[in-house]
Amino acid sequence: MKRFAMTGTLIVLMLFVAGCNNEEKRTVTIYQTLEKTASIENGFAEKQQTSVDVGQEEQAMYNKIISLKFEQKDEMNQLINEAKKLNKKQKKLIQEAKKRFNKAYQTFTQIKQVVKKMDDPSEKKKITAIINLMEERKELVASYYEQYAKALRSNDQLYEKIQNNELDASIVDKRINSINQHYKTMKKQEKEFNRKTKKYNQERQHYYQTL
């Protein structure tokens, strides 16, 4: 799996002038909120990358497991036990990553209330574009982690079935195809999330340049 793209912090010099008007104060609030959101998202990207690294380890184990014959029971059980540990670790990591993104999103939503009070239509339009992109990214993250959780559960169930001798070759193949479909969907979601994040960063940078 590929890592998610992350929002980067842009260095902008802001002058906090005593007695600035309400519109200026709103602009400062929006800027500070965007920067705080980006900082929190850095933590999300780190957690996501760690889950991807562990996922690649499990994938290597998984590939070895499904390449073995059922007669190679001892070797298969050893690999399954290792894969189950990696699977469990991923479950924890994706919960942490999802929690981190949700924290960034909750911070970001403060902008919505500020935008409602803005007077400049042009400024409103710029910020609304950023808000819409964040909403689309949130939906993609939610859908991605739903698929991720399903894939991990399916992997775990497959390991249990193999260890308990409850599956014949045809059923194993069917389950493997189902698991592969989950990962195929996830790759599409990753690609779309990265595309939206690139656009989000571009819109954010454009907004900063107009301050």
GROMACS .gro file of C-alpha atoms in nm:
model
  211
    1MET     CA    1   0.000   0.000   0.000
    2LYS     CA    2   0.107   0.357  -0.060
    3ARG     CA    3   0.132   0.614   0.213
    4PHE     CA    4  -0.117   0.896   0.233
    5ALA     CA    5   0.000   1.236   0.127
    6MET     CA    6   0.034   1.480   0.414
    7THR     CA    7  -0.033   1.849   0.445
    8GLY     CA    8   0.280   2.054   0.492
    9THR     CA    9   0.317   2.364   0.708
   10LEU     CA   10   0.381   2.682   0.512
   11ILE     CA   11   0.587   2.953   0.676
   12VAL     CA   12   0.401   3.282   0.661
   13LEU     CA   13   0.489   3.606   0.835
   14MET     CA   14   0.181   3.742   1.011
   15LEU     CA   15   0.168   4.084   1.172
   16PHE     CA   16  -0.061   4.099   1.471
   17VAL     CA   17  -0.159   4.464   1.485
   18ALA     CA   18  -0.326   4.596   1.797
   19GLY     CA   19  -0.677   4.712   1.731
   20CYS     CA   20  -0.722   4.528   1.399
   21ASN     CA   21  -1.080   4.510   1.272
   22ASN     CA   22  -1.309   4.208   1.292
   23GLU     CA   23  -1.238   4.095   0.937
   24GLU     CA   24  -0.864   4.094   1.004
   25LYS     CA   25  -0.919   3.903   1.327
   26ARG     CA   26  -1.118   3.641   1.138
   27THR     CA   27  -0.839   3.609   0.884
   28VAL     CA   28  -0.585   3.556   1.162
   29THR     CA   29  -0.811   3.295   1.323
   30ILE     CA   30  -0.847   3.108   0.994
   31TYR     CA   31  -0.472   3.115   0.936
   32GLN     CA   32  -0.394   2.987   1.285
   33THR     CA   33  -0.655   2.712   1.255
   34LEU     CA   34  -0.520   2.595   0.918
   35GLU     CA   35  -0.168   2.579   1.059
   36LYS     CA   36  -0.280   2.392   1.371
   37THR     CA   37  -0.473   2.147   1.154
   38ALA     CA   38  -0.165   2.087   0.938
   39SER     CA   39   0.047   2.023   1.245
   40ILE     CA   40  -0.197   1.762   1.377
   41GLU     CA   41  -0.215   1.599   1.034
   42ASN     CA   42   0.160   1.543   1.042
   43GLY     CA   43   0.100   1.303   1.330
   44PHE     CA   44  -0.176   1.133   1.129
   45ALA     CA   45   0.060   1.079   0.834
   46GLU     CA   46   0.325   0.927   1.062
   47LYS     CA   47   0.076   0.680   1.210
   48GLN     CA   48  -0.053   0.595   0.864
   49GLN     CA   49   0.297   0.529   0.733
   50THR     CA   50   0.373   0.301   1.028
   51SER     CA   51   0.056   0.101   0.961
   52VAL     CA   52   0.159   0.068   0.595
   53ASP     CA   53   0.504  -0.060   0.695
   54VAL     CA   54   0.354  -0.319   0.930
   55GLY     CA   55   0.098  -0.407   0.662
   56GLN     CA   56   0.376  -0.483   0.416
   57GLU     CA   57   0.530  -0.720   0.671
   58GLU     CA   58   0.197  -0.899   0.713
   59GLN     CA   59   0.151  -0.910   0.336
   60ALA     CA   60   0.485  -1.090   0.301
   61MET     CA   61   0.374  -1.343   0.565
   62TYR     CA   62   0.033  -1.374   0.400
   63ASN     CA   63   0.190  -1.447   0.060
   64LYS     CA   64   0.405  -1.720   0.212
   65ILE     CA   65   0.106  -1.873   0.392
   66ILE     CA   66  -0.114  -1.901   0.084
   67SER     CA   67   0.176  -2.042  -0.119
   68LEU     CA   68   0.220  -2.335   0.119
   69LYS     CA   69   0.047  -2.668   0.084
   70PHE     CA   70  -0.189  -2.781   0.358
   71GLU     CA   71   0.051  -3.063   0.439
   72GLN     CA   72   0.312  -2.809   0.555
   73LYS     CA   73   0.116  -2.757   0.874
   74ASP     CA   74   0.396  -2.672   1.117
   75GLU     CA   75   0.553  -2.407   0.895
   76MET     CA   76   0.209  -2.269   0.812
   77ASN     CA   77   0.110  -2.237   1.179
   78GLN     CA   78   0.434  -2.058   1.262
   79LEU     CA   79   0.379  -1.805   0.984
   80ILE     CA   80   0.013  -1.758   1.076
   81ASN     CA   81   0.100  -1.682   1.437
   82GLU     CA   82   0.345  -1.414   1.322
   83ALA     CA   83   0.093  -1.273   1.073
   84LYS     CA   84  -0.177  -1.254   1.343
   85LYS     CA   85   0.054  -1.046   1.563
   86LEU     CA   86   0.116  -0.804   1.276
   87ASN     CA   87  -0.256  -0.797   1.202
   88LYS     CA   88  -0.332  -0.701   1.561
   89LYS     CA   89  -0.067  -0.429   1.553
   90GLN     CA   90  -0.221  -0.281   1.239
   91LYS     CA   91  -0.565  -0.270   1.398
   92LYS     CA   92  -0.423  -0.059   1.678
   93LEU     CA   93  -0.231   0.167   1.439
   94ILE     CA   94  -0.526   0.240   1.211
   95GLN     CA   95  -0.739   0.331   1.511
   96GLU     CA   96  -0.469   0.574   1.622
   97ALA     CA   97  -0.432   0.719   1.270
   98LYS     CA   98  -0.807   0.761   1.231
   99LYS     CA   99  -0.828   0.926   1.572
  100ARG     CA  100  -0.548   1.164   1.473
  101PHE     CA  101  -0.718   1.267   1.148
  102ASN     CA  102  -1.049   1.317   1.327
  103LYS     CA  103  -0.872   1.544   1.575
  104ALA     CA  104  -0.732   1.748   1.285
  105TYR     CA  105  -1.077   1.764   1.129
  106GLN     CA  106  -1.241   1.878   1.452
  107THR     CA  107  -0.983   2.154   1.481
  108PHE     CA  108  -1.045   2.252   1.120
  109THR     CA  109  -1.424   2.281   1.167
  110GLN     CA  110  -1.371   2.594   1.375
  111ILE     CA  111  -1.320   2.771   1.043
  112LYS     CA  112  -1.681   2.708   0.939
  113GLN     CA  113  -1.820   2.937   1.207
  114VAL     CA  114  -1.567   3.210   1.123
  115VAL     CA  115  -1.644   3.200   0.750
  116LYS     CA  116  -2.014   3.259   0.814
  117LYS     CA  117  -1.929   3.597   0.965
  118MET     CA  118  -1.691   3.710   0.689
  119ASP     CA  119  -1.799   4.009   0.479
  120ASP     CA  120  -1.570   3.972   0.176
  121PRO     CA  121  -1.734   3.739  -0.085
  122SER     CA  122  -1.397   3.670  -0.247
  123GLU     CA  123  -1.243   3.560   0.084
  124LYS     CA  124  -1.547   3.346   0.159
  125LYS     CA  125  -1.514   3.171  -0.175
  126LYS     CA  126  -1.147   3.086  -0.117
  127ILE     CA  127  -1.208   2.944   0.228
  128THR     CA  128  -1.520   2.756   0.118
  129ALA     CA  129  -1.311   2.578  -0.148
  130ILE     CA  130  -1.068   2.466   0.123
  131ILE     CA  131  -1.355   2.354   0.347
  132ASN     CA  132  -1.511   2.146   0.068
  133LEU     CA  133  -1.181   1.972  -0.002
  134MET     CA  134  -1.135   1.890   0.367
  135GLU     CA  135  -1.486   1.741   0.379
  136GLU     CA  136  -1.407   1.524   0.076
  137ARG     CA  137  -1.082   1.411   0.238
  138LYS     CA  138  -1.264   1.320   0.559
  139GLU     CA  139  -1.511   1.102   0.367
  140LEU     CA  140  -1.225   0.926   0.188
  141VAL     CA  141  -1.040   0.861   0.514
  142ALA     CA  142  -1.353   0.714   0.674
  143SER     CA  143  -1.419   0.489   0.375
  144TYR     CA  144  -1.052   0.386   0.353
  145TYR     CA  145  -1.031   0.278   0.715
  146GLU     CA  146  -1.359   0.092   0.686
  147GLN     CA  147  -1.211  -0.112   0.402
  148TYR     CA  148  -0.885  -0.152   0.592
  149ALA     CA  149  -1.065  -0.289   0.898
  150LYS     CA  150  -1.263  -0.533   0.681
  151ALA     CA  151  -0.944  -0.654   0.512
  152LEU     CA  152  -0.775  -0.714   0.848
  153ARG     CA  153  -1.079  -0.902   0.981
  154SER     CA  154  -1.089  -1.114   0.665
  155ASN     CA  155  -0.719  -1.193   0.700
  156ASP     CA  156  -0.764  -1.290   1.062
  157GLN     CA  157  -1.064  -1.511   0.981
  158LEU     CA  158  -0.869  -1.681   0.703
  159TYR     CA  159  -0.581  -1.757   0.939
  160GLU     CA  160  -0.820  -1.908   1.194
  161LYS     CA  161  -0.996  -2.120   0.935
  162ILE     CA  162  -0.669  -2.256   0.796
  163GLN     CA  163  -0.536  -2.338   1.143
  164ASN     CA  164  -0.860  -2.516   1.232
  165ASN     CA  165  -0.866  -2.710   0.903
  166GLU     CA  166  -1.210  -2.565   0.827
  167LEU     CA  167  -1.146  -2.466   0.467
  168ASP     CA  168  -1.083  -2.656   0.149
  169ALA     CA  169  -0.879  -2.510  -0.137
  170SER     CA  170  -1.178  -2.365  -0.326
  171ILE     CA  171  -1.307  -2.176  -0.023
  172VAL     CA  172  -0.957  -2.047   0.052
  173ASP     CA  173  -0.936  -1.911  -0.303
  174LYS     CA  174  -1.273  -1.740  -0.264
  175ARG     CA  175  -1.166  -1.572   0.061
  176ILE     CA  176  -0.836  -1.465  -0.091
  177ASN     CA  177  -1.019  -1.301  -0.382
  178SER     CA  178  -1.241  -1.115  -0.135
  179ILE     CA  179  -0.938  -0.992   0.061
  180ASN     CA  180  -0.764  -0.880  -0.257
  181GLN     CA  181  -1.074  -0.681  -0.353
  182HIS     CA  182  -1.059  -0.491  -0.024
  183TYR     CA  183  -0.698  -0.392  -0.091
  184LYS     CA  184  -0.777  -0.299  -0.450
  185THR     CA  185  -1.049  -0.061  -0.327
  186MET     CA  186  -0.810   0.084  -0.069
  187LYS     CA  187  -0.549   0.162  -0.334
  188LYS     CA  188  -0.807   0.358  -0.533
  189GLN     CA  189  -0.905   0.549  -0.219
  190GLU     CA  190  -0.540   0.626  -0.139
  191LYS     CA  191  -0.488   0.765  -0.487
  192GLU     CA  192  -0.798   0.984  -0.465
  193PHE     CA  193  -0.708   1.103  -0.113
  194ASN     CA  194  -0.361   1.204  -0.229
  195ARG     CA  195  -0.510   1.390  -0.525
  196LYS     CA  196  -0.751   1.578  -0.296
  197THR     CA  197  -0.472   1.653  -0.049
  198LYS     CA  198  -0.256   1.801  -0.324
  199LYS     CA  199  -0.546   2.022  -0.430
  200TYR     CA  200  -0.617   2.113  -0.066
  201ASN     CA  201  -0.256   2.223  -0.017
  202GLN     CA  202  -0.264   2.425  -0.338
  203GLU     CA  203  -0.580   2.608  -0.232
  204ARG     CA  204  -0.437   2.666   0.114
  205GLN     CA  205  -0.113   2.806  -0.029
  206HIS     CA  206  -0.306   3.028  -0.267
  207TYR     CA  207  -0.506   3.165   0.026
  208TYR     CA  208  -0.190   3.236   0.226
  209GLN     CA  209  -0.041   3.424  -0.068
  210THR     CA  210  -0.338   3.661  -0.073
  211LEU     CA  211  -0.307   3.756   0.293
   0.00000   0.00000   0.00000
